[in-house]
Amino acid sequence: MKRTKLLSAAMVAALAMSAGACDEGLAELNENPNAPTDVPAQFLLPQAIQSTVEYAGYNTWFTLEFTGLFAQHWAKIQYTDEDRYELRPNVVDGFWNTFYPGPMKDWQTIIDKGQETGIVNHEAIGVIGKVYVAHLITDIWGDVPYSQALKADDPDEPITAPAYDAQQAIYTAMLAELDAAAALLDPARRTFGQEDLIYGGDVTQWEKFANSLRLRFAMRISDVAPGVAQPIVEALATRPLILDNEDNFTLHYLDTAPNRNPLFENAAVGSGSRDDHGVSNTLVNIMGALNDPRIAVYAEPAAVADPTADFVWCGGAGQPVCHVVVGGQIYRGMRNGVLSGDVPEPIGLWSRPGNHFRANPDADQPLLTAAEVHFLLAEAAENGWNVGGTAAGHYEAGVRAAFDMWDGADGADLGTAAQTAYLAQPGVAYGTPPIGGGDNYELIAEQKWLALYTTSPEAYAELRRTGYPDEAIASMDASIINVIPGRIAYPDIEQSLNTANLAAAIAAQSALGVDGTYAGRVWWDTTPQVR
């Protein structure tokens, strides 16, 4: 008893002393200066940009093991599960758990800081970044939390089980938020500096990015909601857009760790240990048929260049051969979705992604480019919409911008002469039938898909929206799904922690065939699913 009283008295005395110490400012001694609990917006920006770019670019799982495979730019030559659409549940959970508490939360914090400090350019850039991440999320899942997302730590109304917003409502919100953010940007007001890894704080460039991203969104919904899309697109055609490569939204990596390109860090030819990927047979055959000189940048020649190599799924009924010859080099693409046991040896038979990307630590990663913008405008003009130019003019500008991006990479000559010769070819020249027949819409979509190489989430989205290139073929493993998926399964973690809202979202999308797996589509996808 006496001991308890003594301890209680000692505790009271200690509390009294600590209260006095707080009055004298000594509580700061308990703060770790290396682990700040609150930082200004400019210190969050580099992290927000880098994590956003890496997930939309070369992040190992999201691009190399998902969107790059589903878009059929790349294929697996080893461990082909993901190429057969068998994404591991923990990987899908990882996408969800990285996007929301990672870059999306960082951008929201930048918005909050901008509002608290009254620095409107910080707020506007935060909105643009957050919307960019949000569109990656909704484009792969459809209905997702948006209006109630990121509110778990809200001091007034914390929300730990957010409701799912309909994708149509999310697109409506994102289009409005980008419009407001572009209007809020003010070159005369304080902005970011060199911590802005993309534009160095230049708000005029951020305005071009916001408008161009909004153009992407409007054309994304142009088939399902043309009455909404057309006036937005026509208005945007009069505003500043990314129309030159110098304006591209591109992260320039460094040649020193830890700021090197993630594909270099992954690949055995760089500093990593992986050698799991070849270029897709779909890509190789299209580029070969068009005698496309960019193949020398996009792919490496086959190390085992046996032109007689033949496989059961190459050269058969309806199937093109596996190899093409361009510039005297043999390129052999791997068919997507082959069972692991059916991949022929040696793996040197297969062309790898180009060494420009795998062997250069400072290779750039573009997310939105002049080429894409011109192709979007070309499609709008082909619709008969007033975008201040002809479909043929924007199409040609898109092809030239796409070539210019990689001119000189690995010594490739993609300059004006090469561009002019390429644009004169049947199957490329505007108004000529594409490979296998088709129309101008197919020409635009196919060239856009080629230009989006390494921008895998967008390539996958456009393949679903347009249905092109129609040479893309589904996995050979029909036990999982026998078409190219229109979406991916919701994460298991939502089934455990947000059960009711997830069930409501699946029910709301039932008309789209959504059952929580691949067997459905997102709202804006109106193309036949047998692709």
Short mmCIF file of C-alpha atoms in Angstrom, two decimals, residues 8-503:
data_model
loop_
_atom_site.label_atom_id
_atom_site.label_comp_id
_atom_site.label_asym_id
_atom_site.label_seq_id
_atom_site.Cartn_x
_atom_site.Cartn_y
_atom_site.Cartn_z
CA SER A 8 1.16 7.74 -7.29
CA ALA A 9 2.72 10.76 -5.67
CA ALA A 10 5.76 10.48 -7.93
CA MET A 11 3.54 10.32 -10.99
CA VAL A 12 1.61 13.44 -9.91
CA ALA A 13 4.88 15.27 -9.35
CA ALA A 14 6.17 14.19 -12.74
CA LEU A 15 3.00 15.37 -14.45
CA ALA A 16 3.24 18.70 -12.71
CA MET A 17 6.86 19.11 -13.77
CA SER A 18 6.06 18.17 -17.38
CA ALA A 19 3.21 20.69 -17.45
CA GLY A 20 5.63 23.35 -16.28
CA ALA A 21 8.17 22.28 -18.85
CA CYS A 22 5.54 22.69 -21.58
CA ASP A 23 4.97 26.23 -20.39
CA GLU A 24 8.68 26.87 -20.83
CA GLY A 25 8.72 25.34 -24.36
CA LEU A 26 10.72 22.27 -23.35
CA ALA A 27 8.16 19.92 -24.95
CA GLU A 28 9.95 20.52 -28.23
CA LEU A 29 12.70 18.26 -26.88
CA ASN A 30 10.31 15.35 -27.51
CA GLU A 31 9.86 16.18 -31.21
CA ASN A 32 11.92 14.30 -33.77
CA PRO A 33 13.25 16.85 -36.27
CA ASN A 34 13.88 14.05 -38.76
CA ALA A 35 10.23 12.92 -38.72
CA PRO A 36 8.11 16.05 -39.16
CA THR A 37 4.36 15.63 -38.78
CA ASP A 38 3.55 18.55 -41.08
CA VAL A 39 5.40 19.78 -44.17
CA PRO A 40 4.76 22.53 -46.73
CA ALA A 41 3.28 21.65 -50.12
CA GLN A 42 6.54 22.13 -52.00
CA PHE A 43 8.19 19.33 -50.02
CA LEU A 44 5.35 16.92 -50.86
CA LEU A 45 5.34 17.71 -54.57
CA PRO A 46 8.41 15.71 -55.70
CA GLN A 47 7.11 12.59 -53.96
CA ALA A 48 3.63 13.06 -55.44
CA ILE A 49 5.02 13.50 -58.95
CA GLN A 50 7.48 10.64 -58.81
CA SER A 51 5.03 8.10 -57.38
CA THR A 52 2.34 9.16 -59.86
CA VAL A 53 4.66 8.84 -62.85
CA GLU A 54 6.09 5.53 -61.73
CA TYR A 55 2.67 3.95 -61.35
CA ALA A 56 1.49 5.25 -64.70
CA GLY A 57 4.83 4.41 -66.34
CA TYR A 58 7.25 1.68 -65.41
CA ASN A 59 6.14 0.52 -61.99
CA THR A 60 6.97 -3.18 -62.01
CA TRP A 61 3.52 -4.48 -61.14
CA PHE A 62 1.09 -1.92 -62.50
CA THR A 63 2.69 -1.62 -65.93
CA LEU A 64 5.05 -4.52 -66.56
CA GLU A 65 2.70 -7.06 -64.97
CA PHE A 66 -0.66 -5.55 -65.88
CA THR A 67 -1.42 -2.67 -68.23
CA GLY A 68 1.57 -3.15 -70.56
CA LEU A 69 0.56 -6.79 -71.02
CA PHE A 70 -3.17 -6.14 -71.40
CA ALA A 71 -2.43 -3.36 -73.91
CA GLN A 72 -0.25 -5.89 -75.80
CA HIS A 73 2.84 -3.74 -76.04
CA TRP A 74 4.75 -6.31 -73.99
CA ALA A 75 4.38 -10.03 -73.33
CA LYS A 76 5.78 -12.44 -70.76
CA ILE A 77 8.47 -14.88 -71.88
CA GLN A 78 8.77 -16.34 -68.39
CA TYR A 79 6.24 -16.72 -65.55
CA THR A 80 3.26 -15.95 -67.78
CA ASP A 81 0.49 -15.91 -65.16
CA GLU A 82 -0.19 -12.17 -65.45
CA ASP A 83 -0.11 -12.35 -69.24
CA ARG A 84 -2.96 -14.87 -68.97
CA TYR A 85 -4.89 -12.33 -66.85
CA GLU A 86 -4.18 -14.20 -63.62
CA LEU A 87 -3.35 -11.23 -61.42
CA ARG A 88 -2.56 -12.25 -57.87
CA PRO A 89 -5.05 -10.93 -55.28
CA ASN A 90 -2.29 -9.38 -53.17
CA VAL A 91 -1.05 -7.50 -56.25
CA VAL A 92 -4.51 -6.08 -56.94
CA ASP A 93 -4.73 -5.10 -53.27
CA GLY A 94 -1.37 -3.44 -53.71
CA PHE A 95 -2.62 -1.27 -56.58
CA TRP A 96 -5.53 -0.04 -54.47
CA ASN A 97 -3.47 0.43 -51.33
CA THR A 98 -0.80 2.37 -53.20
CA PHE A 99 -2.97 4.70 -55.26
CA TYR A 100 -5.25 5.93 -52.50
CA PRO A 101 -2.93 6.44 -49.50
CA GLY A 102 0.04 7.15 -51.77
CA PRO A 103 0.00 9.69 -54.61
CA MET A 104 -3.70 10.51 -54.38
CA LYS A 105 -3.38 11.38 -50.68
CA ASP A 106 -0.23 13.42 -51.39
CA TRP A 107 -2.05 15.46 -54.03
CA GLN A 108 -4.99 16.00 -51.67
CA THR A 109 -2.60 17.25 -48.99
CA ILE A 110 -1.08 19.67 -51.50
CA ILE A 111 -4.61 20.93 -52.24
CA ASP A 112 -5.27 21.38 -48.52
CA LYS A 113 -1.98 23.23 -48.00
CA GLY A 114 -2.73 25.51 -50.93
CA GLN A 115 -6.12 26.37 -49.47
CA GLU A 116 -4.69 26.93 -45.99
CA THR A 117 -1.96 29.26 -47.24
CA GLY A 118 -3.97 30.94 -49.98
CA ILE A 119 -1.40 29.91 -52.62
CA VAL A 120 -3.83 29.26 -55.46
CA ASN A 121 -1.26 27.73 -57.78
CA HIS A 122 -0.41 25.07 -55.21
CA GLU A 123 -4.10 24.28 -54.84
CA ALA A 124 -4.70 24.12 -58.61
CA ILE A 125 -1.70 21.91 -59.33
CA GLY A 126 -2.78 19.62 -56.49
CA VAL A 127 -6.21 19.27 -58.08
CA ILE A 128 -4.70 18.43 -61.48
CA GLY A 129 -2.44 15.77 -59.96
CA LYS A 130 -5.22 14.24 -57.87
CA VAL A 131 -7.56 14.04 -60.86
CA TYR A 132 -4.82 12.37 -62.91
CA VAL A 133 -4.45 9.62 -60.29
CA ALA A 134 -8.21 9.28 -59.92
CA HIS A 135 -8.66 8.59 -63.62
CA LEU A 136 -6.11 5.77 -63.45
CA ILE A 137 -8.15 4.22 -60.64
CA THR A 138 -11.59 4.52 -62.20
CA ASP A 139 -10.41 3.43 -65.64
CA ILE A 140 -9.34 0.03 -64.35
CA TRP A 141 -12.16 -0.60 -61.86
CA GLY A 142 -15.13 1.50 -62.97
CA ASP A 143 -17.16 2.66 -59.95
CA VAL A 144 -14.78 3.51 -57.09
CA PRO A 145 -14.74 5.77 -54.02
CA TYR A 146 -14.13 9.37 -55.04
CA SER A 147 -16.30 11.95 -53.29
CA GLN A 148 -15.85 10.21 -49.91
CA ALA A 149 -12.28 8.98 -50.50
CA LEU A 150 -9.31 10.10 -48.35
CA LYS A 151 -11.53 11.12 -45.43
CA ALA A 152 -10.51 8.53 -42.85
CA ASP A 153 -8.62 11.17 -40.85
CA ASP A 154 -11.16 13.97 -41.31
CA PRO A 155 -11.40 15.66 -37.86
CA ASP A 156 -15.08 16.47 -38.31
CA GLU A 157 -16.57 13.51 -40.18
CA PRO A 158 -14.11 10.63 -40.60
CA ILE A 159 -15.17 8.09 -43.24
CA THR A 160 -13.50 4.71 -43.07
CA ALA A 161 -15.94 2.89 -45.38
CA PRO A 162 -16.45 5.27 -48.31
CA ALA A 163 -19.30 4.88 -50.76
CA TYR A 164 -18.54 4.12 -54.39
CA ASP A 165 -19.30 6.80 -56.97
CA ALA A 166 -20.60 5.84 -60.40
CA GLN A 167 -17.91 6.23 -63.05
CA GLN A 168 -20.15 8.61 -64.98
CA ALA A 169 -20.36 10.85 -61.91
CA ILE A 170 -16.59 10.62 -61.42
CA TYR A 171 -15.94 11.73 -64.99
CA THR A 172 -18.39 14.60 -64.59
CA ALA A 173 -16.56 15.70 -61.44
CA MET A 174 -13.08 15.31 -62.93
CA LEU A 175 -13.98 17.35 -66.03
CA ALA A 176 -15.36 20.14 -63.84
CA GLU A 177 -12.42 20.07 -61.42
CA LEU A 178 -9.84 20.32 -64.22
CA ASP A 179 -11.73 23.26 -65.74
CA ALA A 180 -11.76 25.05 -62.39
CA ALA A 181 -8.09 24.27 -61.74
CA ALA A 182 -7.00 25.63 -65.13
CA ALA A 183 -8.93 28.83 -64.42
CA LEU A 184 -7.38 29.12 -60.96
CA LEU A 185 -3.78 29.00 -62.21
CA ASP A 186 -2.20 32.44 -62.18
CA PRO A 187 1.31 33.14 -63.58
CA ALA A 188 1.45 36.35 -61.54
CA ARG A 189 1.05 34.53 -58.23
CA ARG A 190 3.47 32.42 -56.21
CA THR A 191 4.05 28.94 -57.57
CA PHE A 192 6.37 25.98 -57.12
CA GLY A 193 10.05 26.08 -58.07
CA GLN A 194 12.51 23.33 -58.90
CA GLU A 195 10.64 20.93 -56.62
CA ASP A 196 8.23 20.70 -59.57
CA LEU A 197 10.04 17.88 -61.38
CA ILE A 198 7.98 18.26 -64.56
CA TYR A 199 7.59 21.95 -65.37
CA GLY A 200 9.74 23.76 -62.81
CA GLY A 201 6.67 25.56 -61.45
CA ASP A 202 5.66 27.02 -64.83
CA VAL A 203 1.90 27.41 -64.43
CA THR A 204 1.36 28.06 -68.15
CA GLN A 205 2.62 24.52 -68.77
CA TRP A 206 0.36 23.13 -66.05
CA GLU A 207 -2.56 24.87 -67.76
CA LYS A 208 -1.70 23.07 -71.01
CA PHE A 209 -1.53 19.79 -69.12
CA ALA A 210 -4.88 20.37 -67.39
CA ASN A 211 -6.58 21.24 -70.69
CA SER A 212 -4.98 18.30 -72.51
CA LEU A 213 -5.96 15.89 -69.74
CA ARG A 214 -9.49 17.23 -69.92
CA LEU A 215 -9.42 16.62 -73.68
CA ARG A 216 -8.40 13.02 -73.00
CA PHE A 217 -11.35 12.61 -70.63
CA ALA A 218 -13.86 14.21 -73.01
CA MET A 219 -12.80 11.95 -75.88
CA ARG A 220 -12.85 8.97 -73.52
CA ILE A 221 -16.60 9.49 -73.05
CA SER A 222 -17.27 10.60 -76.64
CA ASP A 223 -18.91 7.31 -77.62
CA VAL A 224 -21.09 6.90 -74.55
CA ALA A 225 -21.90 10.62 -74.03
CA PRO A 226 -21.20 12.53 -77.28
CA GLY A 227 -23.55 15.35 -76.33
CA VAL A 228 -21.43 16.04 -73.24
CA ALA A 229 -18.09 15.54 -74.96
CA GLN A 230 -18.50 17.64 -78.11
CA PRO A 231 -18.92 21.12 -76.57
CA ILE A 232 -16.07 20.45 -74.13
CA VAL A 233 -13.74 19.32 -76.92
CA GLU A 234 -14.64 22.24 -79.19
CA ALA A 235 -14.02 24.72 -76.35
CA LEU A 236 -10.71 23.09 -75.44
CA ALA A 237 -9.51 23.38 -79.05
CA THR A 238 -9.35 27.15 -78.50
CA ARG A 239 -7.34 26.89 -75.28
CA PRO A 240 -3.64 26.20 -74.63
CA LEU A 241 -2.88 22.52 -75.21
CA ILE A 242 0.19 20.28 -75.39
CA LEU A 243 0.86 20.54 -79.12
CA ASP A 244 4.67 20.38 -79.11
CA ASN A 245 6.93 17.81 -77.52
CA GLU A 246 8.64 20.46 -75.42
CA ASP A 247 5.33 20.77 -73.54
CA ASN A 248 4.93 17.04 -72.87
CA PHE A 249 4.11 15.94 -69.35
CA THR A 250 7.31 13.92 -68.94
CA LEU A 251 9.47 13.01 -65.97
CA HIS A 252 13.18 13.22 -66.77
CA TYR A 253 14.95 10.60 -64.69
CA LEU A 254 18.55 10.92 -63.53
CA ASP A 255 21.46 8.57 -64.09
CA THR A 256 22.15 8.20 -60.37
CA ALA A 257 20.28 6.20 -57.74
CA PRO A 258 17.69 6.48 -56.29
CA ASN A 259 16.21 8.58 -59.09
CA ARG A 260 16.78 6.25 -62.02
CA ASN A 261 14.15 4.94 -64.39
CA PRO A 262 12.35 1.97 -62.77
CA LEU A 263 12.59 -0.17 -65.91
CA PHE A 264 16.37 0.19 -65.79
CA GLU A 265 16.27 -0.78 -62.12
CA ASN A 266 14.19 -3.85 -62.97
CA ALA A 267 15.93 -5.14 -66.08
CA ALA A 268 18.94 -7.44 -66.06
CA VAL A 269 20.51 -5.36 -68.83
CA GLY A 270 20.27 -2.37 -66.48
CA SER A 271 20.94 -2.77 -62.78
CA GLY A 272 18.27 -5.32 -61.91
CA SER A 273 17.99 -9.08 -62.34
CA ARG A 274 14.74 -9.59 -64.24
CA ASP A 275 14.39 -10.88 -67.78
CA ASP A 276 10.72 -11.79 -67.93
CA HIS A 277 9.45 -9.64 -70.78
CA GLY A 278 9.52 -9.61 -74.55
CA VAL A 279 7.71 -7.32 -76.91
CA SER A 280 4.26 -8.48 -77.95
CA ASN A 281 3.65 -10.33 -81.18
CA THR A 282 0.81 -7.85 -81.78
CA LEU A 283 3.22 -4.92 -81.66
CA VAL A 284 5.92 -6.59 -83.74
CA ASN A 285 3.56 -7.67 -86.49
CA ILE A 286 1.88 -4.28 -86.83
CA MET A 287 5.20 -2.45 -86.91
CA GLY A 288 6.60 -4.99 -89.34
CA ALA A 289 3.63 -4.69 -91.69
CA LEU A 290 4.08 -0.91 -91.70
CA ASN A 291 7.88 -1.09 -92.00
CA ASP A 292 7.88 1.17 -88.94
CA PRO A 293 11.44 2.32 -88.15
CA ARG A 294 10.50 2.98 -84.51
CA ILE A 295 10.76 -0.76 -83.94
CA ALA A 296 14.53 -0.26 -83.59
CA VAL A 297 13.80 1.83 -80.48
CA TYR A 298 10.82 -0.09 -79.14
CA ALA A 299 12.44 -3.53 -79.40
CA GLU A 300 15.76 -5.31 -79.56
CA PRO A 301 16.43 -7.71 -82.44
CA ALA A 302 16.00 -11.34 -81.45
CA ALA A 303 19.23 -12.66 -79.93
CA VAL A 304 18.52 -16.03 -81.55
CA ALA A 305 17.43 -14.77 -84.94
CA ASP A 306 16.30 -18.06 -86.52
CA PRO A 307 13.86 -17.05 -89.28
CA THR A 308 12.73 -20.67 -89.66
CA ALA A 309 11.53 -20.96 -86.05
CA ASP A 310 7.86 -21.92 -86.14
CA PHE A 311 5.38 -22.42 -83.32
CA VAL A 312 1.90 -23.83 -83.23
CA TRP A 313 0.35 -20.46 -82.46
CA CYS A 314 2.30 -18.57 -85.15
CA GLY A 315 1.43 -18.79 -88.81
CA GLY A 316 -1.68 -20.87 -88.14
CA ALA A 317 -5.20 -20.04 -89.22
CA GLY A 318 -5.77 -16.37 -88.63
CA GLN A 319 -2.42 -15.95 -86.92
CA PRO A 320 0.48 -13.90 -88.29
CA VAL A 321 4.02 -15.19 -88.19
CA CYS A 322 6.08 -14.46 -85.10
CA HIS A 323 8.94 -12.65 -86.77
CA VAL A 324 9.34 -9.65 -89.06
CA VAL A 325 12.35 -8.13 -90.76
CA VAL A 326 12.79 -4.36 -90.52
CA GLY A 327 15.98 -2.59 -91.49
CA GLY A 328 17.65 -5.95 -92.06
CA GLN A 329 17.05 -7.02 -88.43
CA ILE A 330 14.84 -9.88 -87.27
CA TYR A 331 12.34 -9.01 -84.55
CA ARG A 332 10.29 -11.78 -83.00
CA GLY A 333 7.33 -10.94 -80.81
CA MET A 334 5.94 -13.19 -78.10
CA ARG A 335 2.26 -14.03 -78.33
CA ASN A 336 0.37 -12.75 -75.30
CA GLY A 337 -1.20 -15.26 -72.95
CA VAL A 338 0.81 -18.39 -73.69
CA LEU A 339 0.89 -21.04 -70.97
CA SER A 340 4.25 -21.10 -69.22
CA GLY A 341 4.94 -24.66 -70.33
CA ASP A 342 4.31 -23.77 -73.96
CA VAL A 343 6.91 -20.98 -74.27
CA PRO A 344 9.57 -22.32 -76.66
CA GLU A 345 13.21 -22.29 -75.60
CA PRO A 346 15.63 -20.64 -75.71
CA ILE A 347 14.20 -17.36 -74.50
CA GLY A 348 16.71 -15.63 -76.76
CA LEU A 349 14.25 -16.29 -79.57
CA TRP A 350 12.19 -13.35 -78.33
CA SER A 351 12.84 -9.65 -78.85
CA ARG A 352 13.08 -7.71 -75.61
CA PRO A 353 11.86 -4.15 -75.00
CA GLY A 354 14.39 -1.75 -76.46
CA ASN A 355 17.63 -1.06 -74.66
CA HIS A 356 16.86 2.64 -74.86
CA PHE A 357 14.43 1.97 -72.02
CA ARG A 358 16.05 -1.00 -70.24
CA ALA A 359 19.69 0.12 -70.33
CA ASN A 360 19.41 3.89 -69.81
CA PRO A 361 18.93 4.93 -66.18
CA ASP A 362 17.88 8.43 -67.27
CA ALA A 363 15.34 7.41 -69.93
CA ASP A 364 12.37 9.77 -69.90
CA GLN A 365 8.86 8.65 -68.96
CA PRO A 366 6.07 10.55 -70.74
CA LEU A 367 2.51 10.49 -69.46
CA LEU A 368 0.74 12.86 -71.85
CA THR A 369 2.27 14.02 -75.11
CA ALA A 370 1.71 16.22 -78.14
CA ALA A 371 1.24 13.09 -80.24
CA GLU A 372 -1.69 11.94 -78.13
CA VAL A 373 -3.31 15.39 -78.18
CA HIS A 374 -3.08 15.61 -81.98
CA PHE A 375 -4.62 12.15 -82.34
CA LEU A 376 -7.46 13.14 -80.00
CA LEU A 377 -8.10 16.23 -82.11
CA ALA A 378 -7.89 14.16 -85.30
CA GLU A 379 -10.61 11.83 -84.00
CA ALA A 380 -12.76 14.78 -82.98
CA ALA A 381 -12.33 16.36 -86.42
CA GLU A 382 -13.22 13.04 -88.05
CA ASN A 383 -16.44 13.21 -86.00
CA GLY A 384 -17.17 16.52 -87.73
CA TRP A 385 -16.49 18.56 -84.61
CA ASN A 386 -14.95 22.03 -84.90
CA VAL A 387 -11.43 21.76 -83.49
CA GLY A 388 -9.61 24.29 -85.64
CA GLY A 389 -7.99 21.93 -88.11
CA THR A 390 -8.56 18.91 -90.29
CA ALA A 391 -8.49 15.30 -89.20
CA ALA A 392 -5.71 14.60 -91.71
CA GLY A 393 -3.66 17.56 -90.46
CA HIS A 394 -3.85 16.56 -86.81
CA TYR A 395 -3.22 12.93 -87.69
CA GLU A 396 -0.03 13.78 -89.58
CA ALA A 397 1.10 16.09 -86.76
CA GLY A 398 0.51 13.24 -84.30
CA VAL A 399 2.63 10.80 -86.28
CA ARG A 400 5.45 13.33 -86.65
CA ALA A 401 5.39 14.20 -82.94
CA ALA A 402 5.47 10.49 -82.06
CA PHE A 403 8.55 9.97 -84.24
CA ASP A 404 10.28 13.08 -82.89
CA MET A 405 9.98 11.80 -79.33
CA TRP A 406 12.42 8.97 -80.03
CA ASP A 407 14.52 10.45 -82.85
CA GLY A 408 18.16 9.61 -82.14
CA ALA A 409 17.39 7.06 -79.44
CA ASP A 410 19.83 4.17 -79.88
CA GLY A 411 20.96 5.93 -83.05
CA ALA A 412 17.57 5.61 -84.77
CA ASP A 413 16.94 8.08 -87.58
CA LEU A 414 13.34 9.13 -87.12
CA GLY A 415 13.69 12.61 -88.58
CA THR A 416 11.70 14.43 -91.23
CA ALA A 417 12.70 12.20 -94.16
CA ALA A 418 11.76 9.01 -92.30
CA GLN A 419 8.47 10.56 -91.21
CA THR A 420 7.55 11.68 -94.72
CA ALA A 421 8.30 8.25 -96.19
CA TYR A 422 6.30 6.53 -93.45
CA LEU A 423 3.29 8.83 -93.87
CA ALA A 424 3.22 8.12 -97.62
CA GLN A 425 2.75 4.36 -97.15
CA PRO A 426 -0.59 2.67 -97.74
CA GLY A 427 -1.92 1.67 -94.34
CA VAL A 428 -0.43 4.83 -92.82
CA ALA A 429 -1.40 7.59 -95.25
CA TYR A 430 -4.62 9.22 -94.16
CA GLY A 431 -7.56 7.98 -96.17
CA THR A 432 -5.96 4.65 -97.09
CA PRO A 433 -7.31 1.41 -95.59
CA PRO A 434 -5.43 0.25 -92.48
CA ILE A 435 -3.88 -3.21 -92.28
CA GLY A 436 -6.63 -5.72 -92.94
CA GLY A 437 -9.11 -3.03 -93.97
CA GLY A 438 -10.88 -0.36 -91.97
CA ASP A 439 -11.39 3.39 -91.93
CA ASN A 440 -9.80 6.61 -90.74
CA TYR A 441 -10.88 5.99 -87.15
CA GLU A 442 -8.84 2.81 -87.16
CA LEU A 443 -5.82 4.63 -88.65
CA ILE A 444 -5.99 7.21 -85.85
CA ALA A 445 -6.48 4.64 -83.08
CA GLU A 446 -3.71 2.37 -84.32
CA GLN A 447 -1.16 5.18 -84.62
CA LYS A 448 -2.16 6.47 -81.19
CA TRP A 449 -1.65 2.99 -79.73
CA LEU A 450 1.83 2.89 -81.28
CA ALA A 451 2.62 6.37 -79.95
CA LEU A 452 1.52 5.36 -76.43
CA TYR A 453 4.32 2.81 -76.11
CA THR A 454 5.46 2.86 -72.44
CA THR A 455 2.34 4.88 -71.45
CA SER A 456 0.66 1.58 -70.72
CA PRO A 457 -2.49 2.53 -68.73
CA GLU A 458 -3.58 4.86 -71.52
CA ALA A 459 -2.78 2.30 -74.23
CA TYR A 460 -4.91 -0.28 -72.38
CA ALA A 461 -7.76 2.21 -71.96
CA GLU A 462 -7.73 3.14 -75.64
CA LEU A 463 -7.63 -0.50 -76.74
CA ARG A 464 -10.81 -1.05 -74.73
CA ARG A 465 -12.51 2.17 -75.88
CA THR A 466 -11.80 1.93 -79.60
CA GLY A 467 -11.35 -1.82 -80.08
CA TYR A 468 -8.12 -1.11 -82.00
CA PRO A 469 -5.70 -2.47 -82.90
CA ASP A 470 -8.08 -5.26 -83.83
CA GLU A 471 -5.07 -7.52 -84.34
CA ALA A 472 -4.90 -7.86 -80.54
CA ILE A 473 -5.86 -11.37 -79.45
CA ALA A 474 -6.95 -12.77 -76.11
CA SER A 475 -5.03 -15.16 -73.88
CA MET A 476 -4.72 -18.79 -74.88
CA ASP A 477 -5.88 -19.77 -71.38
CA ALA A 478 -9.66 -19.61 -71.78
CA SER A 479 -10.12 -21.09 -68.31
CA ILE A 480 -9.67 -17.57 -66.92
CA ILE A 481 -11.39 -15.46 -69.61
CA ASN A 482 -11.50 -15.81 -73.38
CA VAL A 483 -11.49 -12.10 -74.28
CA ILE A 484 -9.22 -9.20 -73.42
CA PRO A 485 -10.54 -8.05 -70.02
CA GLY A 486 -12.50 -4.83 -69.82
CA ARG A 487 -11.55 -4.29 -66.18
CA ILE A 488 -9.96 -6.12 -63.25
CA ALA A 489 -11.39 -7.56 -60.08
CA TYR A 490 -11.99 -5.36 -57.07
CA PRO A 491 -9.38 -5.88 -54.35
CA ASP A 492 -9.98 -8.47 -51.64
CA ILE A 493 -9.32 -5.84 -48.99
CA GLU A 494 -12.52 -4.01 -50.01
CA GLN A 495 -14.47 -7.24 -49.74
CA SER A 496 -13.26 -7.46 -46.15
CA LEU A 497 -13.36 -3.83 -45.00
CA ASN A 498 -16.02 -2.15 -47.16
CA THR A 499 -18.35 -5.04 -47.90
CA ALA A 500 -21.68 -3.26 -48.19
CA ASN A 501 -20.45 -0.43 -50.40
CA LEU A 502 -18.57 -2.82 -52.66
CA ALA A 503 -21.66 -5.00 -53.07
#
